[in-house]
CSV table of C-alpha atoms and ligand atoms in Angstrom, one decimal:
chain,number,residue,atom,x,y,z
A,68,UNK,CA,53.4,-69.9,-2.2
A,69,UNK,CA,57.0,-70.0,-3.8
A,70,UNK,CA,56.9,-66.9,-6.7
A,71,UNK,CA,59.9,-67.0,-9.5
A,72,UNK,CA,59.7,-63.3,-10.9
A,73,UNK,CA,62.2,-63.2,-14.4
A,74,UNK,CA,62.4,-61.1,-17.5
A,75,UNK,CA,63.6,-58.0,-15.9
A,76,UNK,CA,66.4,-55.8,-14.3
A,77,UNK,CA,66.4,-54.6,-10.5
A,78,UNK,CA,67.6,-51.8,-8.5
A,79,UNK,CA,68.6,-53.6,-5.6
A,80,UNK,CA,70.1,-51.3,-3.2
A,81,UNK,CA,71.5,-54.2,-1.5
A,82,UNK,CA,74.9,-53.3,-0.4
A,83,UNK,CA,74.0,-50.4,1.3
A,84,UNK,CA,74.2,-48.1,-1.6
A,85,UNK,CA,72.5,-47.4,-5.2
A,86,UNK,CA,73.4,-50.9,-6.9
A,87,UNK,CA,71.7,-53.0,-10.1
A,88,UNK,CA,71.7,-56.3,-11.4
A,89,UNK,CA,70.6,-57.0,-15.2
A,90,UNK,CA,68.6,-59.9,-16.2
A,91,UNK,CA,67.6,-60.8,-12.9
A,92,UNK,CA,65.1,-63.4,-11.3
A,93,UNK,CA,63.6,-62.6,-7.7
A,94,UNK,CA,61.8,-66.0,-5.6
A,95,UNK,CA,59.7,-65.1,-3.1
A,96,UNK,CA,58.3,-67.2,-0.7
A,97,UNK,CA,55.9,-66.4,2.8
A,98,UNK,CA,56.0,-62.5,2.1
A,99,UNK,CA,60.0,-62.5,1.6
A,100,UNK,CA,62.7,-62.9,-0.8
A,101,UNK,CA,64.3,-65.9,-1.2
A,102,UNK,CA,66.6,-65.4,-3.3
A,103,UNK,CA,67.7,-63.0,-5.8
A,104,UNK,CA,70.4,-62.8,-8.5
A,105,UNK,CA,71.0,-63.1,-12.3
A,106,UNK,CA,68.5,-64.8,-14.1
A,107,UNK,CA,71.3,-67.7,-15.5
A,108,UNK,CA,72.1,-68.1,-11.8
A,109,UNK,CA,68.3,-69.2,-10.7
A,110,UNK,CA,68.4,-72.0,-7.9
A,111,UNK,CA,66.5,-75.3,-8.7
A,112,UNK,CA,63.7,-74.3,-6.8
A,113,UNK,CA,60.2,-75.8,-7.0
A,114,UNK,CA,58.1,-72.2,-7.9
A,115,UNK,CA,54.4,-72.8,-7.5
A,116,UNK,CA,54.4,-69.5,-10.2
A,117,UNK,CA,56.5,-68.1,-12.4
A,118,UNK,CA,55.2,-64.2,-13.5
A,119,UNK,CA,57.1,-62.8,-16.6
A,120,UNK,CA,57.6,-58.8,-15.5
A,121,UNK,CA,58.1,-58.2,-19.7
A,122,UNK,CA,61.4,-56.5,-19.1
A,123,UNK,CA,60.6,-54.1,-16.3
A,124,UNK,CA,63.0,-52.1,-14.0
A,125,UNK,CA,62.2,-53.2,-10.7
A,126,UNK,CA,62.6,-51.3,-7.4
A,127,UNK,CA,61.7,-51.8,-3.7
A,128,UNK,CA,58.8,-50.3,-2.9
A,129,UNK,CA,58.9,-46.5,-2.2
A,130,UNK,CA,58.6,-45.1,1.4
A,131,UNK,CA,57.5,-41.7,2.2
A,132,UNK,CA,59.0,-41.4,5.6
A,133,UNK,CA,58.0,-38.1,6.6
A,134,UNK,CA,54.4,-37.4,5.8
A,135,UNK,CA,51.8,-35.1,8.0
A,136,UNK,CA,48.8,-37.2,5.9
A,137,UNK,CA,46.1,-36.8,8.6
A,138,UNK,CA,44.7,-33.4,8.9
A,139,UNK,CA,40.9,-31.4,8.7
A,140,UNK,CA,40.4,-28.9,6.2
A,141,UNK,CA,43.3,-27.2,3.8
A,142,UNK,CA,45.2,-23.8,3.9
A,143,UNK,CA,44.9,-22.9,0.0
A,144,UNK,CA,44.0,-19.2,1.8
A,145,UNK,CA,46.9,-18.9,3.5
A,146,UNK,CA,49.0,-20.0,0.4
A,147,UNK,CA,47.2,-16.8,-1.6
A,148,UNK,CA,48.4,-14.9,1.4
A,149,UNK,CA,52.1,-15.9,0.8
A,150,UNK,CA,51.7,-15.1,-2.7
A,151,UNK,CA,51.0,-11.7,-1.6
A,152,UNK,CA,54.3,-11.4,0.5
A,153,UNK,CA,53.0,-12.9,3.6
A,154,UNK,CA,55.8,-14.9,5.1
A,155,UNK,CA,54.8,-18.5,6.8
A,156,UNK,CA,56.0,-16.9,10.0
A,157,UNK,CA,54.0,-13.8,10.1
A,158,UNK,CA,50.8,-16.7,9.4
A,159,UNK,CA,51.8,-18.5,12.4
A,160,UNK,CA,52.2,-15.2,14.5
A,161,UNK,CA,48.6,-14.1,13.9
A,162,UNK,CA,47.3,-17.3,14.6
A,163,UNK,CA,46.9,-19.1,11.1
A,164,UNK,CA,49.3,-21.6,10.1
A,165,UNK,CA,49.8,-25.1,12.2
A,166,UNK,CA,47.1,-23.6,14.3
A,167,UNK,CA,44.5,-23.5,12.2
A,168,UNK,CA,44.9,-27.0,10.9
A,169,UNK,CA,44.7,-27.8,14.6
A,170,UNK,CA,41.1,-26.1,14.8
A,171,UNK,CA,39.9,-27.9,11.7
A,172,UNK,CA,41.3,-31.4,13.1
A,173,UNK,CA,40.1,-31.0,16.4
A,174,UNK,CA,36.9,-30.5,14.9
A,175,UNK,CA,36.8,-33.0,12.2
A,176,UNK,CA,35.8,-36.5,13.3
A,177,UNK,CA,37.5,-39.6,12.8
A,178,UNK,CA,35.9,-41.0,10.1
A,179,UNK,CA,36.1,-37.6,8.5
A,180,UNK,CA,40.0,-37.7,8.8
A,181,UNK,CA,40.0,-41.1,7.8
A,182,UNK,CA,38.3,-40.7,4.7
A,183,UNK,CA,39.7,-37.1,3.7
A,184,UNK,CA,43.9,-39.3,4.9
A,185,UNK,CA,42.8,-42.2,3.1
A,186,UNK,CA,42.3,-40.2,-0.4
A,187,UNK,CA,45.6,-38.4,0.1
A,188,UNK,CA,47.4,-41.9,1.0
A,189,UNK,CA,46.2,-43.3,-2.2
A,190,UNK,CA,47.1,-40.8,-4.1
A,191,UNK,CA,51.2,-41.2,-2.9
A,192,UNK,CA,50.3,-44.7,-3.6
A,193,UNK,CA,49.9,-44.5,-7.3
A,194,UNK,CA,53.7,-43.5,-6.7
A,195,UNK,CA,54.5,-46.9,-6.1
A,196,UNK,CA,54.4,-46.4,-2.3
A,197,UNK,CA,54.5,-49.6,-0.2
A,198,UNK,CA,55.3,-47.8,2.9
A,199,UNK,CA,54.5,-44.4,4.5
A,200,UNK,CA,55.1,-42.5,8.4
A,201,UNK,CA,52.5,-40.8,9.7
A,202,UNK,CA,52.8,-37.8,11.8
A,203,UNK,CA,50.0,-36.3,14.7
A,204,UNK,CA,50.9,-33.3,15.4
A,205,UNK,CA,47.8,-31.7,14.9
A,206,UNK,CA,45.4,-31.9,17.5
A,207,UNK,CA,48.3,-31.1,20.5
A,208,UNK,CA,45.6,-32.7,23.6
A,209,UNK,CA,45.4,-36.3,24.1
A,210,UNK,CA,42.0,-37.0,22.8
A,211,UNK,CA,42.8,-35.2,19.1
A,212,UNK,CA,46.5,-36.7,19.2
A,213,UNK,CA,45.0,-40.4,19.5
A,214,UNK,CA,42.7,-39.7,16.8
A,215,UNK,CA,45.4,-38.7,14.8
A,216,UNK,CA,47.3,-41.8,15.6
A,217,UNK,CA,44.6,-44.2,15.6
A,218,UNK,CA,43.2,-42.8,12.0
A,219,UNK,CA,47.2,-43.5,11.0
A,220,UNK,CA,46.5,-47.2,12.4
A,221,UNK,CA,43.7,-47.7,10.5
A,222,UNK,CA,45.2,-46.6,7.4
A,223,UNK,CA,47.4,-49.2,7.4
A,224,UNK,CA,44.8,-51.9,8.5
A,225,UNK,CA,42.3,-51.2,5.6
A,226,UNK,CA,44.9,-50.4,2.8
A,227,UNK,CA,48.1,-52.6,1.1
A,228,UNK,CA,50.4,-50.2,2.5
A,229,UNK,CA,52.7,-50.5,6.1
A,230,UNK,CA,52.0,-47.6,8.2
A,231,UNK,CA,54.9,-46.2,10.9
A,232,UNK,CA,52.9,-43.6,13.2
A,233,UNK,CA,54.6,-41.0,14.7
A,234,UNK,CA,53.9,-38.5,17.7
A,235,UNK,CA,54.4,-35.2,17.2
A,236,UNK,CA,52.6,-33.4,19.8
A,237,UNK,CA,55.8,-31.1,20.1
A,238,UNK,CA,54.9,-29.4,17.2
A,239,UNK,CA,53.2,-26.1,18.6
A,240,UNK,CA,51.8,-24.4,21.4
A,241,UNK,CA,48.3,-25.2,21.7
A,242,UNK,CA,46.1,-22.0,22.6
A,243,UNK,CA,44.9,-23.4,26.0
A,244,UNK,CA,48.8,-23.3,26.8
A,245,UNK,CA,49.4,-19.9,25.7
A,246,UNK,CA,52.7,-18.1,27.2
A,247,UNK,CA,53.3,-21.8,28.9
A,248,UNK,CA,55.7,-23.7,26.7
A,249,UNK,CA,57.3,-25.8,29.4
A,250,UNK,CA,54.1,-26.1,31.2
A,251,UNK,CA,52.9,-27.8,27.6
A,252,UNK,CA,56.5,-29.9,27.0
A,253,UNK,CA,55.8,-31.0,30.8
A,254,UNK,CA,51.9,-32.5,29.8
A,255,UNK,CA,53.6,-34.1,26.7
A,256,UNK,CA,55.7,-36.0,29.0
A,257,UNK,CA,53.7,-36.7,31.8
A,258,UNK,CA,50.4,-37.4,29.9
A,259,UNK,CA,50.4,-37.8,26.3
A,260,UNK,CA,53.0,-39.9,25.6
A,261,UNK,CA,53.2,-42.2,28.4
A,262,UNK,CA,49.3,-42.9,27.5
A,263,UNK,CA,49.2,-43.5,23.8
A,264,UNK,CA,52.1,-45.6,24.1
A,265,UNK,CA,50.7,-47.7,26.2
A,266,UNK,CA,48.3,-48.1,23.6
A,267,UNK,CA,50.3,-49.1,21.1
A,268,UNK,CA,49.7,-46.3,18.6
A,269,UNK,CA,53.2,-44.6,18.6
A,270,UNK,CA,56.4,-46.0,16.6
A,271,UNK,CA,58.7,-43.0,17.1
A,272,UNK,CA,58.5,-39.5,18.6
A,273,UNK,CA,59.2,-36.6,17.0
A,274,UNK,CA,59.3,-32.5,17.6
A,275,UNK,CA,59.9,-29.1,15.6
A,276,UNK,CA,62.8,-27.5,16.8
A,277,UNK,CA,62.1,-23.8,15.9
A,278,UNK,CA,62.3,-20.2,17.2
A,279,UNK,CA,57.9,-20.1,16.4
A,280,UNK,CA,57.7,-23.8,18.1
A,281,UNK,CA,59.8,-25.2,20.8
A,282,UNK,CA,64.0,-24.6,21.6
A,283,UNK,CA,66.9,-27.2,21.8
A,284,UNK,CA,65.9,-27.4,26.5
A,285,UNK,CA,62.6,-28.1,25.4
A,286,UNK,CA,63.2,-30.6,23.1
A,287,UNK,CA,65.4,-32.6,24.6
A,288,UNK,CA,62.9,-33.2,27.6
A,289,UNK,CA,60.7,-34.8,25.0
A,290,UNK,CA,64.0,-37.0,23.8
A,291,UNK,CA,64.5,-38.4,27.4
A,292,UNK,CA,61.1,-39.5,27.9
A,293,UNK,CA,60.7,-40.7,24.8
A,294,UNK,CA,64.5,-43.3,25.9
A,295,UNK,CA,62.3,-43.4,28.8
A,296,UNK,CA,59.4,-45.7,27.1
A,297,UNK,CA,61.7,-47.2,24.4
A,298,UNK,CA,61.0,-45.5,21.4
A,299,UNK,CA,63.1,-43.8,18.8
A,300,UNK,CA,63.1,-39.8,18.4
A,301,UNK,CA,63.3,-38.1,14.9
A,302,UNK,CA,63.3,-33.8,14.7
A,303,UNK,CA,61.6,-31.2,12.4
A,304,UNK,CA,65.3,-29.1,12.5
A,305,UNK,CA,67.4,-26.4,10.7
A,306,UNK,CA,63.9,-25.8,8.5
A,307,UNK,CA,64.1,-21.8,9.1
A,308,UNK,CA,66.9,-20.9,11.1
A,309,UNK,CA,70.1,-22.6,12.7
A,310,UNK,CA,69.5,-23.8,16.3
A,311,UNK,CA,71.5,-27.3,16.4
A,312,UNK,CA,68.8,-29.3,16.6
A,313,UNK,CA,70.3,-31.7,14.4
A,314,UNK,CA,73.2,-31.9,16.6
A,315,UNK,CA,70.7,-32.4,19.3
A,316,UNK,CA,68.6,-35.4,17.7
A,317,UNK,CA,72.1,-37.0,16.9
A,318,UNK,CA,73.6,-36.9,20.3
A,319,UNK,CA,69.8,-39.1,21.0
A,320,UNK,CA,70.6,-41.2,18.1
A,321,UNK,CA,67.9,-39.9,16.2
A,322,UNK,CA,66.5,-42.1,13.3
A,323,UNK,CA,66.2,-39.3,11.5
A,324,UNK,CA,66.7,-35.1,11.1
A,325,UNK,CA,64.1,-33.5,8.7
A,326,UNK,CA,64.2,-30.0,6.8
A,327,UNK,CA,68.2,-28.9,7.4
A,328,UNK,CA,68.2,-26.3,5.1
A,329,UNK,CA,69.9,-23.7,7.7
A,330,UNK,CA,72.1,-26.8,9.3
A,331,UNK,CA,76.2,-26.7,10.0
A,332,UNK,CA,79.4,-28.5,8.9
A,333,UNK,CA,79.4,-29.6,12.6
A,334,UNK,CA,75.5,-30.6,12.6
A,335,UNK,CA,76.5,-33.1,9.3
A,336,UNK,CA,79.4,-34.4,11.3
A,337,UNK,CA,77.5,-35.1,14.4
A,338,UNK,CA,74.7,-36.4,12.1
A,339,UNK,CA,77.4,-39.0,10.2
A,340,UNK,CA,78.8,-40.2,13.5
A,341,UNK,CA,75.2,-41.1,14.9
A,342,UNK,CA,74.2,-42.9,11.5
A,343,UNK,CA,71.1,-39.8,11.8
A,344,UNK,CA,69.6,-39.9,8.4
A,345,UNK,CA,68.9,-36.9,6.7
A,346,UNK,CA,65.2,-36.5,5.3
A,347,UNK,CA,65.7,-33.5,2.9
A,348,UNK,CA,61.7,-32.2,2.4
A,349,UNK,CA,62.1,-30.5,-1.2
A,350,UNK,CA,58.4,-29.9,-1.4
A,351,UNK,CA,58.4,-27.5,1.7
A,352,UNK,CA,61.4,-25.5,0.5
A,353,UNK,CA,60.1,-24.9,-3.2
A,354,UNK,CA,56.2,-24.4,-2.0
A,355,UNK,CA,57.8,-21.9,1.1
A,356,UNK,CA,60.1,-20.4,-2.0
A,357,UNK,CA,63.0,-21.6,0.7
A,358,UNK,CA,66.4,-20.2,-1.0
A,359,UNK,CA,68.8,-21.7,1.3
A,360,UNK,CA,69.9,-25.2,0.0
A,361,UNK,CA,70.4,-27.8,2.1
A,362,UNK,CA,74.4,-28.1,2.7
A,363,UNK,CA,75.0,-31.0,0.0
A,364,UNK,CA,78.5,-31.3,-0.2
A,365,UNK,CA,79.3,-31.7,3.4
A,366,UNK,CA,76.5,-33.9,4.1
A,367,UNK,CA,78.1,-36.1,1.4
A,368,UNK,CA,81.7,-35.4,2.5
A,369,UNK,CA,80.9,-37.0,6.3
A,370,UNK,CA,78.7,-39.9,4.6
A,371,UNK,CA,75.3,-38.7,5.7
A,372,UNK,CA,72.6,-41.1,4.6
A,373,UNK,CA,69.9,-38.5,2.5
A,374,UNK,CA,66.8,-39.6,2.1
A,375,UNK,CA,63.5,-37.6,0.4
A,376,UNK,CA,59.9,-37.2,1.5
A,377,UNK,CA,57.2,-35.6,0.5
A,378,UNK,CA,56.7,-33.8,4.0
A,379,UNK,CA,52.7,-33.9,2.3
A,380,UNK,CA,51.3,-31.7,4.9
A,381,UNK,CA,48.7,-28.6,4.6
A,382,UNK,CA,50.8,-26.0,5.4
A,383,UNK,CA,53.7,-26.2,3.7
A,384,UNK,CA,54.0,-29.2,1.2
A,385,UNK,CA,50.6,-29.7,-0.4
A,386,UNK,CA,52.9,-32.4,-2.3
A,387,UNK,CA,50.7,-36.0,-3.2
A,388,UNK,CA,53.9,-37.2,-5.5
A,389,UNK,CA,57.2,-38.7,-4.0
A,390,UNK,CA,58.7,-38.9,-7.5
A,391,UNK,CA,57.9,-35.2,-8.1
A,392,UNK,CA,60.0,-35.0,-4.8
A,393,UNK,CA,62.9,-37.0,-6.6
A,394,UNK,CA,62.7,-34.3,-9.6
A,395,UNK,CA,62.6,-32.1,-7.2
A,396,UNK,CA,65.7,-33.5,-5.0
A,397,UNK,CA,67.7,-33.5,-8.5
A,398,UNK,CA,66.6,-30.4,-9.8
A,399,UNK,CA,67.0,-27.9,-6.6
A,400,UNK,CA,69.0,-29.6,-4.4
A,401,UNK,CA,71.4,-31.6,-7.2
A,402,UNK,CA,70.8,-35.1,-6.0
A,403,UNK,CA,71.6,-37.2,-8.9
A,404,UNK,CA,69.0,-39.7,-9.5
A,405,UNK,CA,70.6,-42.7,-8.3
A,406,UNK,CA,70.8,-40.7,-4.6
A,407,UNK,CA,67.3,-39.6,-5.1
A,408,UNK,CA,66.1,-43.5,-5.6
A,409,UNK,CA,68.2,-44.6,-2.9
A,410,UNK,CA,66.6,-41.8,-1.0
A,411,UNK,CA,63.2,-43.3,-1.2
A,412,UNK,CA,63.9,-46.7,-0.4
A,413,UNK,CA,67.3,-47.6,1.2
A,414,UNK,CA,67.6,-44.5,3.5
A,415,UNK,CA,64.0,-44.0,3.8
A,416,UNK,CA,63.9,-46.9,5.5
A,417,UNK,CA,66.5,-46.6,7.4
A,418,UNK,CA,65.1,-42.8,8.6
A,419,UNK,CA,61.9,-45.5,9.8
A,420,UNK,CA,64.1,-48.0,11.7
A,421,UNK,CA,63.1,-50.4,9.2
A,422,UNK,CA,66.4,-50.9,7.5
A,423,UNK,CA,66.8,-54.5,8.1
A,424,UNK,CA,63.7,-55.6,6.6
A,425,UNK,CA,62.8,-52.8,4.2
A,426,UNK,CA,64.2,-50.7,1.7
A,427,UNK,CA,66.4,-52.7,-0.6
A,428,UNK,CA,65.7,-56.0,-2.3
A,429,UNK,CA,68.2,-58.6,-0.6
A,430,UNK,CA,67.4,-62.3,0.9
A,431,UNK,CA,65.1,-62.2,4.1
A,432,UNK,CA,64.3,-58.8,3.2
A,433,UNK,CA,60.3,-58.0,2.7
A,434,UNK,CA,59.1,-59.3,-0.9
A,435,UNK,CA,58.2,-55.0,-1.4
A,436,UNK,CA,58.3,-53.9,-4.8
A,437,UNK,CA,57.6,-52.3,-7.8
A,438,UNK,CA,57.8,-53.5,-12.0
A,439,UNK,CA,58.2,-49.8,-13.5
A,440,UNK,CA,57.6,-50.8,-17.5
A,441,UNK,CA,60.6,-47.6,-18.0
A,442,UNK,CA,63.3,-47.6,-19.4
A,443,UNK,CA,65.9,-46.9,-17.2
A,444,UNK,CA,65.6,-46.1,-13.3
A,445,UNK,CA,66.4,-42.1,-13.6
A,446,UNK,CA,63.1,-42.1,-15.7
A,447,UNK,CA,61.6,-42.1,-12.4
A,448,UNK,CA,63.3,-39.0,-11.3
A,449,UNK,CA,62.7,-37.4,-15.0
A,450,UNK,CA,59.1,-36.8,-15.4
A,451,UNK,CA,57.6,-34.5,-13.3
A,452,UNK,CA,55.1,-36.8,-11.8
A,453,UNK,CA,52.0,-38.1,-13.4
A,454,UNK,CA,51.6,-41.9,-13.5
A,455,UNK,CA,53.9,-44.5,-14.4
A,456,UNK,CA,53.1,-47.9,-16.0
A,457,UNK,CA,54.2,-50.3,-12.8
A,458,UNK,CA,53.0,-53.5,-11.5
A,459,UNK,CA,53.1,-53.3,-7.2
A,460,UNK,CA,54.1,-56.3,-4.9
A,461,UNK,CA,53.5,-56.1,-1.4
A,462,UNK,CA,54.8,-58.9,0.4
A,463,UNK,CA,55.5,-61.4,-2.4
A,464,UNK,CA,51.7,-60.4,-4.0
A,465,UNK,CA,51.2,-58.2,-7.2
A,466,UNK,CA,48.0,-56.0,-5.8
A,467,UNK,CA,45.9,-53.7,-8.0
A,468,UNK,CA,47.0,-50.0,-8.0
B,687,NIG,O1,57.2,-30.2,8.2
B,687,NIG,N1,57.8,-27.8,10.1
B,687,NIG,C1,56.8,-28.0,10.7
B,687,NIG,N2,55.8,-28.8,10.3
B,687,NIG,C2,55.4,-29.0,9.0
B,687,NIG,C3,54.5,-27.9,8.6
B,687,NIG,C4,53.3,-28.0,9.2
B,687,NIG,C5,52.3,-27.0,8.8
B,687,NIG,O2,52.5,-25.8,8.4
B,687,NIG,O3,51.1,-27.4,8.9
B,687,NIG,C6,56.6,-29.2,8.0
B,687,NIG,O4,56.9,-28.4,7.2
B,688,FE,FE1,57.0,-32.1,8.5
């Protein structure tokens, strides 16, 4: 079916960077774009439907590439606890934090994380999201791991959204390997990942680089496997402290380095050459009342890519609104809103590897996007989230939101 969508003005991204056309027409055809352009400049082409968007702004979909959806239970206690001058650190140190989301998702079963992910997921998706990574990370053994993954899977399977999973079983020590961190990095390799990517269920690998999780050696052992069974690495670095782990994940031509609040001049530049993107996570440094800012000017100066997520996780970024993220992005880290849009689609998908078919609206690109009934893109940057008035197509195919 050959869609002609007129009466509206897009966003395009195409180009590589923020760009717009007014008065534009967009023809889909099998799930992509045909062809898109000013609306005088149409091709004679035979639509079988031609849908009026009534003036609309439209963007490509929204991705949320760095999400930790799947997990059991919440830690609302442990966010009293910080308000009473309990650091995030001292949590982890006397065994709350990652670890007890661990407990609760070792224990929870998988229909119980899928129904508990699929609520969250939906609720990013009144965002206007047609696209969202999944992280495990929280059940650190094989058996809990897979759940995670295969729970991700499914998500994707039984809602109009794409899925990317990730493994992140390098995310902390799990008690049974107590005091034996390289014994732990050396089942990761030898076990866990080999396994579930054989079965399919992991698109990239990831790991948090940190003083309370794993150093720069241990990481990078995870990096060569993961070369070793073709897939892409991404990094949880620079989030509390400066250990170079950006540097690191570019010299393995990361997709992506996440958090980089405490990263270098030299991290940015190593970043740049590698064509890294940088996932800023704006959620995690307002909710963890984070006061270093990420290092904006330089990443700029060397031409990082910057993209946004909401880094929804239970620990430390309850957050179920990307565009509360791209106020956020404007407001604490002085992203204008152009960078903060891009940062959601263009670079977002570029942090998932999917930059040549998602991301921005151009020919033989995925037919992904949104009608926002606004009145100029920034809006979606200015309010401080609640629902906006949209129309969502998913492969060439307005679906109900
Ligand atoms: O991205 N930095 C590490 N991982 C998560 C937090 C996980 C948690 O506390 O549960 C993050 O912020
Ligand atoms: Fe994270």
């Amino acid at each position: 079916m050959r869609t002609l969508w007129q009466h509206c003005h897009v966003a395009t991204m195409a180009g590589g960077r923020y760009s717009v056309i007014e008065d534009a027409a967009i023809v889909t055809s099998a799930g992509l774009i045909e062809w898109i352009g000013p609306r005088d400049d149409v091709p004679p082409v035979a639509a079988d439907r031609i849908v009026d968007l009534g003036g609309a702004w439209v963007t490509p979909g929204l991705i949320d590439c760095h999400t930790h959806a799947v997990f059991g239970g919440n830690r609302s206690g442990e966010f009293e606890q910080r308000l009473q001058g309990v650091s995030y650190a001292e949590t982890a140190a006397q065994g709350g934090g990652i670890a007890s989301t661990v407990r609760a998702t070792r224990a929870a079963s998988e229909d119980e994380l899928f129904a508990s992910a699929r609520q969250r997921v939906q609720a990013l998706m009144r965002d206007g999201l047609t696209c969202i990574e999944i992280k495990s990370g929280y059940g650190l053994d094989l058996a809990c791991e897979r759940k995670m993954l295969r729970v991700a899977r499914r998500l994707g399977e039984e809602l109009p959204i794409s899925v990317r999973t990730t493994c992140l079983a390098a995310h902390a020590l799990p008690p049974e390997y107590a005091g034996r961190a390289d014994d732990y990095i050396s089942h990761i390799c030898e076990q866990m990942l080999p396994v579930l990517a054989a079965e399919g269920l992991v698109d990239a690998v990831d790991a948090f680089c940190e003083h309370l999780a794993f150093s720069p050696a241990q990481v990078e052992r995870v990096f060569i496997k993961a070369h070793e069974l073709g897939l892409p690495v991404k990094l949880h670095a620079e989030q509390l402290s400066s250990l170079h782990g950006s540097s690191l994940a570019a010299r393995y031509q990361a997709l992506s380095a996440d958090h980089l609040e405490f990263m270098t001049e030299e991290d940015a530049i190593a970043m740049a050459k590698a064509g890294t993107v940088a996932v800023l996570l704006p959620g995690a440094f307002y909710f963890l009342r984070e006061t270093q800012l990420p290092p904006m000017d330089a990443l700029r100066r060397h031409g990082v890519k910057i993209a946004l997520a909401t880094d929804l996780n239970p620990g430390t970024s309850p957050g179920l609104s990307l565009r509360l993220m791209l106020n956020m992005g404007c407001t604490l880290f002085r992203m204008t809103p152009e960078e903060a849009l891009a940062g959601v689609t263009l670079h977002a998908a570029t942090a998932l590897g999917m930059g040549d078919s998602h991301g921005s609206l151009e020919e033989g690109k995925v037919a992904d996007f949104i009608a926002w009934q606004i009145d100029r893109p920034a809006d979606l940057a200015y309010w401080l989230g609640g629902e906006l008035p949209k129309r969502v197509v998913r492969l060439g195919h307005e679906i109900s939101n």
